[in-house]
Amino acid sequence: MEPLTEKQRQVLNFIKDRLNENNPPSQREIARRFSLAQNAVYQLVSYLRKKGYLVDSGAHRGLRLSQEYLGKISQADGIPIVGRVAAGEPILAEQNIEGYVNIEKLFNKSEGIFLLKVSGDSMIDEGIMDGDYVAVKLTSTIENGHIGVVLLDDEATIKRVYIQKNRIALKPANSKAGYKTRYVKQFDKDIRIIGKVIGCIRTNIR
Amino acid sequence: MEPLTEKQRQVLNFIKDRLNENNPPSQREIARRFSLAQNAVYQLVSYLRKKGYLVDSGAHRGLRLSQEYLGKISQADGIPIVGRVAAGEPILAEQNIEGYVNIEKLFNKSEGIFLLKVSGDSMIDEGIMDGDYVAVKLTSTIENGHIGVVLLDDEATIKRVYIQKNRIALKPANSKAGYKTRYVKQFDKDIRIIGKVIGCIRTNIR
DNA sequence: ATAATATATGGTCGTTTGACCATATAGTCA
DNA sequence: TGACTATATGGTCAAACGACCATATATTAT
């Protein structure tokens, strides 16, 4: 994308902030903010449109960020991802920020995702700890070897699932404790695959 | 909150949808959508304001949801947390859902939080794996024994930080590989504490 | 030198918009 | 019956708004 001038960047940031607040500005409001004439803003906005940062529906307060620019910042609101941490610079300086993630969207790739609180330490070798929340995608089938949530005897467990000839292997991941792989013959037990674990979230690190 | 009539509910939902799309409607646009006169909408909107569902900045396209109403519906977005997984019931049935989390907010307890991509396996015993994102809260000090992000010789590392008499200990967590605790005398090296690790996110589980 | 870019002011124009008036109808409740 | 609520139409008005014109200046690239 074509680079912006300092003034254009300032105006774009103001517009971005206002859109984040769900409060699209009019050109005259932008002008007031920067002590400019309305038409100065019109020009600046024209440049921002020409350079592909903004689109304009034409309606009053119709300025929106372009898809292209949104892709770059993905900052509707989100958490900044810091790429490099260089000495002598503020960490959150713009040049250090690689992008923004909206975590909600990260997991909302499709419908049917929920969080399940993990209890137990049978998967800690996979980095899934007691108290974590795993993000589960509802599926009735699961690829061989993936981590799944399985309902076994009315109890939900998280294990790596291997589909073998005439049985299903539920393999824990804890090399220290003596957990053993459990084998279940289909139709033997009431087993049901709930979904596939696609992510893990921990918020209580001390 | 005072209950709404069917018509009021429809109009409120339309406004809500448009605000979710970041595209506040004008009264005439609402009127067009429902094949009404502008003033019919003016009346309906007046009721919605009087009943506390909407606030109006007065500006063009200035309709917004009230804080009170926002509080009531804020549950609607977020990822469901499933408490129990009972047999014979749809997993996402209402009675199974313990609540909803807005993950964004989970980490946005305060300002100054960012994500840092983890490279290396020196903290896997803490469940922090290569490729994870850790959520870091910016602080210049850190409590003894907490996991911190430390800038050492222009390189950011994640370790447990112990403040000792006249040195700082940076302790890795990988019992398999031969990582050793590193001791740094203050003023000896250019060491700087960036922040504290408060969470961990993994989205690429296979 | 000339052209193009970027920033800026002032003014005009037609449209959009919110607010409001007068009026009407159907339903509810005292 | 009368007051009130809710829904609805049509019309008017002033303010807000986006678009555009003429003009100016300073900077940069050719």
Coordinates of C-alpha atoms (C1' of nucleotides) in Angstrom, one line a residue:
Chain A
M1 CA 0.0 0.0 0.0
E2 CA 1.2 3.5 -0.8
P3 CA 2.7 5.2 2.2
L4 CA 0.9 8.0 4.0
T5 CA 2.0 11.5 4.9
E6 CA 2.0 12.5 8.5
K7 CA -1.2 14.5 8.1
Q8 CA -2.9 11.7 6.3
R9 CA -1.9 9.3 9.0
Q10 CA -3.2 11.5 11.7
V11 CA -6.6 11.9 10.0
L12 CA -6.8 8.2 9.2
N13 CA -6.1 7.4 12.8
F14 CA -8.8 9.8 14.0
I15 CA -11.3 8.2 11.6
K16 CA -10.2 4.7 12.7
D17 CA -10.7 5.6 16.4
R18 CA -14.1 7.0 15.7
L19 CA -15.2 3.9 13.8
N20 CA -13.9 1.8 16.6
E21 CA -16.3 3.7 18.9
N22 CA -19.0 3.0 16.4
N23 CA -19.3 6.7 15.8
P24 CA -18.4 7.5 12.2
P25 CA -17.3 11.2 11.9
S26 CA -18.5 13.7 9.4
Q27 CA -15.9 15.7 7.4
R28 CA -16.7 18.8 9.3
E29 CA -16.1 17.0 12.6
I30 CA -12.7 15.9 11.4
A31 CA -12.0 19.4 10.3
R32 CA -12.9 20.7 13.8
R33 CA -10.7 18.2 15.4
F34 CA -7.7 19.4 13.4
S35 CA -8.7 23.0 13.1
L36 CA -9.0 22.8 9.4
A37 CA -11.5 23.9 6.8
Q38 CA -14.0 21.2 5.7
N39 CA -12.5 21.1 2.3
A40 CA -9.0 20.4 3.6
V41 CA -10.5 17.3 5.1
Y42 CA -12.2 16.5 1.8
Q43 CA -8.8 16.7 0.1
L44 CA -7.1 14.5 2.7
V45 CA -9.9 12.0 2.6
S46 CA -9.7 12.0 -1.2
Y47 CA -6.0 11.0 -0.9
L48 CA -6.8 8.3 1.6
R49 CA -9.4 7.0 -0.8
K50 CA -7.1 7.1 -3.7
K51 CA -4.4 5.3 -1.8
G52 CA -6.9 2.6 -0.9
Y53 CA -7.2 3.2 2.9
L54 CA -10.8 4.4 2.9
V55 CA -13.9 3.7 1.1
D56 CA -16.9 6.0 1.0
S57 CA -20.5 4.9 0.7
G58 CA -21.5 8.4 -0.2
A59 CA -23.9 8.7 2.6
H60 CA -23.5 11.2 5.4
R61 CA -20.9 9.9 7.8
G62 CA -20.2 7.2 5.2
L63 CA -16.4 6.9 5.6
R64 CA -15.2 3.3 6.2
L65 CA -11.9 1.6 6.3
S66 CA -11.1 -0.4 3.1
Q67 CA -11.0 -4.2 3.2
E68 CA -7.3 -4.0 2.3
Y69 CA -6.5 -1.7 5.1
L70 CA -8.6 -3.6 7.6
G71 CA -6.7 -6.7 6.6
K72 CA -3.5 -5.0 7.5
I73 CA -4.5 -3.8 10.9
S74 CA -7.4 -6.1 11.7
Q75 CA -7.8 -3.7 14.6
A76 CA -11.5 -3.4 14.9
D77 CA -10.5 -3.8 18.4
G78 CA -7.9 -6.3 19.3
I79 CA -4.7 -7.0 21.0
P80 CA -1.5 -5.8 19.4
I81 CA 1.0 -8.5 18.5
V82 CA 4.5 -7.3 19.1
G83 CA 7.0 -8.6 16.6
R84 CA 10.4 -7.4 17.7
V85 CA 11.4 -6.0 21.0
A86 CA 14.2 -3.7 20.4
A87 CA 16.2 -1.9 23.1
G88 CA 15.7 1.7 23.7
E89 CA 12.3 1.9 22.1
P90 CA 8.9 2.0 23.7
I91 CA 7.6 -1.6 23.3
L92 CA 4.2 -0.6 21.9
A93 CA 5.8 1.9 19.4
E94 CA 4.1 1.5 16.1
Q95 CA 7.1 0.1 14.4
N96 CA 7.3 -2.8 16.8
I97 CA 3.7 -3.9 16.3
E98 CA 3.3 -6.6 13.8
G99 CA -0.5 -6.5 13.7
Y100 CA -3.6 -6.9 15.8
V101 CA -5.6 -9.9 16.6
N102 CA -9.2 -10.1 17.5
I103 CA -9.0 -13.3 19.5
E104 CA -12.8 -13.7 19.3
K105 CA -12.5 -14.0 15.5
L106 CA -9.5 -16.2 15.7
F107 CA -11.7 -18.9 17.2
N108 CA -14.8 -17.9 15.4
K109 CA -13.5 -19.3 12.1
S110 CA -16.9 -21.0 11.9
E111 CA -19.9 -21.6 14.1
G112 CA -20.0 -24.3 16.7
I113 CA -17.0 -23.5 18.7
F114 CA -17.1 -23.5 22.5
L115 CA -14.7 -23.5 25.4
L116 CA -14.3 -26.3 27.8
K117 CA -12.5 -26.0 31.1
V118 CA -9.8 -28.6 31.5
S119 CA -9.6 -30.6 34.7
G120 CA -6.7 -32.9 35.2
D121 CA -3.2 -33.1 34.0
S122 CA -3.4 -35.9 31.5
M123 CA -2.5 -33.7 28.6
I124 CA 0.3 -31.5 30.0
D125 CA 2.9 -32.7 27.5
E126 CA 0.7 -31.1 24.9
G127 CA 0.8 -27.9 26.8
I128 CA -2.8 -28.3 28.0
M129 CA -2.7 -27.7 31.7
D130 CA -5.2 -28.1 34.5
G131 CA -7.5 -25.1 34.5
D132 CA -7.0 -24.2 30.9
Y133 CA -9.8 -23.6 28.6
V134 CA -9.7 -25.6 25.4
A135 CA -11.5 -24.3 22.3
V136 CA -13.5 -27.2 20.8
K137 CA -14.9 -27.4 17.4
L138 CA -18.0 -29.5 17.2
T139 CA -17.5 -32.5 14.8
S140 CA -18.9 -36.0 14.9
T141 CA -15.8 -37.3 13.2
I142 CA -12.2 -36.6 13.9
E143 CA -9.0 -37.1 11.9
N144 CA -6.7 -39.8 13.1
G145 CA -4.3 -38.6 15.7
H146 CA -5.9 -35.3 16.5
I147 CA -6.8 -34.2 19.9
G148 CA -10.5 -34.7 20.6
V149 CA -13.1 -34.3 23.2
V150 CA -14.8 -37.7 23.7
L151 CA -17.8 -38.5 25.8
L152 CA -17.2 -41.9 27.5
D153 CA -19.5 -43.2 30.1
D154 CA -21.1 -39.8 30.5
E155 CA -17.8 -38.2 31.1
A156 CA -16.0 -35.8 28.8
T157 CA -12.3 -36.4 28.4
I158 CA -9.6 -34.8 26.2
K159 CA -7.2 -37.1 24.6
R160 CA -5.4 -37.8 21.3
V161 CA -7.8 -40.1 19.3
Y162 CA -6.4 -42.8 17.1
I163 CA -8.9 -44.8 15.1
Q164 CA -7.6 -48.4 14.7
K165 CA -8.9 -51.5 13.1
N166 CA -11.8 -52.3 15.5
R167 CA -11.1 -50.1 18.3
I168 CA -10.4 -46.5 19.3
A169 CA -7.3 -45.5 21.2
L170 CA -7.4 -42.6 23.6
K171 CA -3.9 -41.5 24.3
P172 CA -3.0 -39.2 27.2
A173 CA 0.1 -37.0 27.1
N174 CA 1.8 -37.0 30.5
S175 CA 5.1 -38.7 30.6
K176 CA 5.5 -38.2 34.4
A177 CA 2.3 -39.6 35.8
G178 CA 1.4 -43.2 34.9
Y179 CA -1.5 -42.5 32.5
K180 CA -2.1 -45.3 30.1
T181 CA -3.6 -45.3 26.7
R182 CA -7.2 -46.5 26.9
Y183 CA -8.6 -48.7 24.2
V184 CA -12.3 -48.7 23.5
K185 CA -14.1 -51.1 21.2
Q186 CA -16.8 -49.3 19.3
F187 CA -20.3 -50.5 20.5
D188 CA -18.5 -51.9 23.5
K189 CA -18.9 -48.7 25.5
D190 CA -21.1 -45.8 24.9
I191 CA -18.5 -43.6 23.2
R192 CA -19.3 -40.5 21.4
I193 CA -17.0 -38.0 19.7
I194 CA -17.9 -34.4 20.7
G195 CA -15.4 -32.4 18.8
K196 CA -11.8 -31.5 18.0
V197 CA -9.6 -29.3 20.2
I198 CA -8.3 -26.5 18.0
G199 CA -7.0 -24.1 20.7
C200 CA -6.1 -23.5 24.2
I201 CA -6.4 -20.4 26.4
R202 CA -4.8 -19.8 29.8
T203 CA -5.5 -16.6 31.7
N204 CA -4.3 -17.3 35.2
I205 CA -0.6 -17.5 34.9
R206 CA 1.3 -16.4 38.0
Chain B
M1 CA -36.7 -2.4 31.5
E2 CA -40.1 -1.6 30.0
P3 CA -41.2 -4.2 27.5
L4 CA -41.3 -3.4 23.8
T5 CA -44.1 -3.8 21.3
E6 CA -43.5 -6.1 18.3
K7 CA -42.9 -3.1 16.0
Q8 CA -40.5 -1.4 18.5
R9 CA -38.6 -4.7 18.8
Q10 CA -38.3 -5.0 15.0
V11 CA -37.0 -1.5 14.7
L12 CA -34.6 -1.9 17.6
N13 CA -33.2 -5.1 16.1
F14 CA -32.7 -3.4 12.7
I15 CA -30.8 -0.6 14.4
K16 CA -28.8 -3.1 16.5
D17 CA -27.8 -5.0 13.3
R18 CA -26.8 -1.9 11.5
L19 CA -24.7 -0.7 14.5
N20 CA -23.0 -4.1 14.6
E21 CA -22.1 -3.6 11.0
N22 CA -20.6 -0.3 12.0
N23 CA -23.1 1.5 9.8
P24 CA -25.6 3.6 11.8
P25 CA -28.8 4.1 10.0
S26 CA -30.7 7.3 9.4
Q27 CA -34.4 7.5 10.3
R28 CA -35.3 7.6 6.6
E29 CA -33.3 4.4 6.0
I30 CA -35.1 2.7 8.8
A31 CA -38.4 4.0 7.3
R32 CA -37.5 2.6 3.9
R33 CA -36.7 -0.8 5.4
F34 CA -40.1 -1.0 7.0
S35 CA -42.0 0.9 4.3
L36 CA -42.9 3.6 6.7
A37 CA -42.9 7.4 6.7
Q38 CA -39.9 9.0 8.3
N39 CA -42.0 10.4 11.1
A40 CA -43.4 6.9 12.0
V41 CA -39.8 6.0 12.7
Y42 CA -39.3 9.2 14.6
Q43 CA -42.2 8.2 16.8
L44 CA -40.9 4.6 17.3
V45 CA -37.4 5.8 18.0
S46 CA -38.9 8.3 20.5
Y47 CA -40.5 5.4 22.4
L48 CA -37.3 3.4 22.3
R49 CA -35.5 6.4 23.8
K50 CA -38.2 6.9 26.4
K51 CA -38.0 3.3 27.3
G52 CA -34.3 3.5 27.7
Y53 CA -33.2 1.3 24.9
L54 CA -31.7 4.0 22.7
V55 CA -29.7 7.1 23.2
D56 CA -29.4 9.8 20.6
S57 CA -26.4 12.1 20.2
G58 CA -28.5 14.4 18.1
A59 CA -26.1 14.2 15.2
H60 CA -27.1 12.7 11.8
R61 CA -27.1 8.9 12.2
G62 CA -26.6 9.4 15.9
L63 CA -28.7 6.6 17.2
R64 CA -26.9 4.3 19.7
L65 CA -27.8 1.6 22.0
S66 CA -28.1 2.7 25.7
Q67 CA -25.6 1.4 28.2
E68 CA -28.4 -0.3 30.0
Y69 CA -29.6 -2.2 27.0
L70 CA -26.0 -3.0 26.0
G71 CA -25.5 -4.6 29.4
K72 CA -28.5 -6.8 28.9
I73 CA -27.4 -8.2 25.5
S74 CA -23.7 -8.2 26.0
Q75 CA -23.9 -11.9 26.8
A76 CA -25.0 -12.5 23.3
D77 CA -21.5 -12.2 21.8
G78 CA -18.7 -14.2 23.1
I79 CA -17.8 -17.8 23.1
P80 CA -19.9 -20.1 25.2
I81 CA -18.3 -22.0 28.1
V82 CA -19.6 -25.4 28.4
G83 CA -19.8 -26.6 32.0
R84 CA -21.0 -30.1 31.8
V85 CA -21.2 -32.4 28.9
A86 CA -24.1 -34.7 29.5
A87 CA -25.0 -37.7 27.3
G88 CA -28.1 -37.5 25.2
E89 CA -28.3 -33.8 25.1
P90 CA -27.1 -31.3 22.5
I91 CA -23.8 -30.0 23.8
L92 CA -24.7 -26.4 23.2
A93 CA -28.1 -26.7 24.8
E94 CA -28.8 -23.8 27.1
Q95 CA -28.6 -25.9 30.3
N96 CA -25.1 -27.0 29.5
I97 CA -23.7 -23.5 29.0
E98 CA -22.1 -22.0 32.0
G99 CA -21.6 -18.6 30.6
Y100 CA -20.0 -16.6 27.8
V101 CA -16.6 -15.1 27.7
N102 CA -15.4 -12.2 25.6
I103 CA -11.8 -13.3 25.4
E104 CA -10.8 -9.8 24.3
K105 CA -12.1 -8.4 27.6
L106 CA -10.5 -11.3 29.5
F107 CA -7.1 -9.9 28.6
N108 CA -8.1 -6.3 28.5
K109 CA -8.4 -6.0 32.2
S110 CA -6.3 -2.9 31.8
E111 CA -4.4 -1.2 29.1
G112 CA -0.9 -2.1 28.1
I113 CA -1.4 -5.7 27.2
F114 CA 0.1 -7.2 24.1
L115 CA 0.7 -10.6 22.6
L116 CA 4.2 -11.9 22.0
K117 CA 4.8 -14.9 19.8
V118 CA 6.9 -17.5 21.6
S119 CA 9.8 -19.1 19.9
G120 CA 11.7 -21.9 21.6
D121 CA 10.8 -24.6 24.0
S122 CA 12.4 -23.4 27.2
M123 CA 9.1 -23.0 29.0
I124 CA 7.2 -26.0 27.9
D125 CA 6.9 -27.4 31.5
E126 CA 4.8 -24.3 32.2
G127 CA 2.6 -25.2 29.2
I128 CA 4.1 -22.4 27.0
M129 CA 4.9 -24.1 23.7
D130 CA 6.8 -23.0 20.7
G131 CA 4.5 -20.9 18.5
D132 CA 2.1 -19.9 21.3
Y133 CA 1.2 -16.3 21.9
V134 CA 1.7 -15.1 25.5
A135 CA -0.2 -12.2 26.8
V136 CA 2.1 -9.7 28.4
K137 CA 1.2 -7.0 30.8
L138 CA 3.7 -4.1 30.6
T139 CA 5.3 -3.5 34.0
S140 CA 8.8 -2.3 34.9
T141 CA 8.8 -4.3 38.0
I142 CA 7.9 -7.9 38.6
E143 CA 6.9 -10.0 41.6
N144 CA 9.5 -12.6 42.7
G145 CA 9.0 -15.9 40.9
H146 CA 6.6 -14.7 38.3
I147 CA 7.0 -15.4 34.6
G148 CA 8.4 -12.3 32.9
V149 CA 9.5 -11.0 29.6
V150 CA 13.0 -9.7 29.9
L151 CA 15.1 -7.9 27.4
L152 CA 18.7 -9.1 27.7
D153 CA 21.3 -8.0 25.2
D154 CA 18.7 -6.8 22.8
E155 CA 16.9 -10.1 22.9
A156 CA 13.5 -10.8 24.5
T157 CA 13.2 -14.0 26.5
I158 CA 10.5 -15.5 28.6
K159 CA 11.5 -17.0 31.9
R160 CA 10.6 -17.2 35.5
V161 CA 12.3 -14.3 37.2
Y162 CA 13.7 -14.5 40.7
I163 CA 15.2 -11.4 42.3
Q164 CA 18.0 -12.4 44.6
K165 CA 20.5 -10.5 46.7
N166 CA 22.7 -9.0 44.0
R167 CA 21.5 -10.8 41.0
I168 CA 18.5 -11.8 38.9
A169 CA 17.8 -15.4 38.1
L170 CA 16.1 -16.3 34.9
K171 CA 14.9 -19.9 35.2
P172 CA 13.7 -21.9 32.2
A173 CA 11.1 -24.7 32.5
N174 CA 12.1 -27.6 30.4
S175 CA 13.1 -30.7 32.3
K176 CA 14.1 -32.6 29.2
A177 CA 16.4 -30.3 27.4
G178 CA 19.4 -29.1 29.3
Y179 CA 18.4 -25.4 29.8
K180 CA 20.2 -23.9 32.7
T181 CA 19.1 -21.1 35.0
R182 CA 20.9 -17.9 33.9
Y183 CA 22.1 -15.4 36.5
V184 CA 22.5 -11.8 35.7
K185 CA 24.1 -9.3 37.9
Q186 CA 22.3 -6.0 37.7
F187 CA 24.3 -3.3 35.9
D188 CA 26.5 -6.2 34.7
K189 CA 24.4 -6.7 31.5
D190 CA 21.9 -4.5 29.9
I191 CA 18.8 -6.1 31.4
R192 CA 15.4 -4.7 31.3
I193 CA 12.1 -6.1 32.5
I194 CA 9.4 -5.6 29.8
G195 CA 6.4 -7.1 31.5
K196 CA 4.7 -10.0 33.1
V197 CA 3.2 -13.0 31.4
I198 CA -0.5 -13.3 32.4
G199 CA -1.8 -15.6 29.8
C200 CA -1.2 -17.9 26.9
I201 CA -3.1 -18.6 23.7
R202 CA -2.7 -21.4 21.2
T203 CA -4.7 -21.6 18.1
N204 CA -2.9 -24.1 15.9
I205 CA -3.5 -27.4 17.7
R206 CA -3.6 -30.5 15.4
Chain C
dA1 C1' 11.4 25.9 -15.4
dT2 C1' 7.6 22.8 -15.2
dA3 C1' 4.6 19.4 -13.5
dA4 C1' 2.8 16.9 -9.9
dT5 C1' 1.8 16.2 -5.0
dA6 C1' 0.1 17.8 -0.6
dT7 C1' -2.0 21.1 2.2
dA8 C1' -5.0 24.9 2.9
dT9 C1' -9.0 28.7 2.7
dG10 C1' -13.5 30.4 1.3
dG11 C1' -17.7 29.9 -1.0
dT12 C1' -21.7 27.6 -3.3
dC13 C1' -25.1 23.9 -4.3
dG14 C1' -28.3 20.4 -3.8
dT15 C1' -29.4 16.6 -0.8
dT16 C1' -29.9 14.3 3.6
dT17 C1' -31.3 14.5 8.0
dG18 C1' -33.6 15.2 12.6
dA19 C1' -37.2 17.8 14.6
dC20 C1' -41.6 19.2 14.7
dC21 C1' -46.7 20.3 13.4
dA22 C1' -51.3 18.8 12.1
dT23 C1' -54.0 15.0 11.6
dA24 C1' -55.9 10.2 11.8
dT25 C1' -57.0 5.5 13.5
dA26 C1' -57.2 1.6 16.5
dG27 C1' -56.7 -0.3 21.1
dT28 C1' -56.6 0.0 26.2
dC29 C1' -58.0 1.4 30.6
dA30 C1' -60.3 4.2 34.0
Chain D
dT1 C1' -66.9 9.0 27.5
dG2 C1' -62.4 10.5 27.7
dA3 C1' -57.5 10.1 28.4
dC4 C1' -53.7 7.7 27.0
dT5 C1' -50.7 4.7 24.1
dA6 C1' -49.1 3.1 19.8
dT7 C1' -48.9 3.5 15.0
dA8 C1' -49.2 6.0 10.9
dT9 C1' -49.3 9.9 6.9
dG10 C1' -48.0 14.3 4.9
dG11 C1' -45.7 18.5 5.1
dT12 C1' -42.2 22.1 6.6
dC13 C1' -37.9 23.9 8.2
dA14 C1' -33.2 24.8 9.5
dA15 C1' -29.0 22.6 10.2
dA16 C1' -25.7 19.3 8.7
dC17 C1' -23.6 17.3 5.1
dG18 C1' -20.8 15.7 0.9
dA19 C1' -19.3 17.5 -3.4
dC20 C1' -17.3 20.7 -6.0
dC21 C1' -15.2 25.3 -7.8
dA22 C1' -11.6 28.8 -7.6
dT23 C1' -7.5 29.9 -5.6
dA24 C1' -3.1 29.8 -3.0
dT25 C1' 1.4 28.0 -1.2
dA26 C1' 5.2 25.1 -0.3
dT27 C1' 7.7 20.9 -1.6
dT28 C1' 9.5 17.5 -4.5
dA29 C1' 10.7 15.2 -8.8
dT30 C1' 11.7 15.6 -13.7

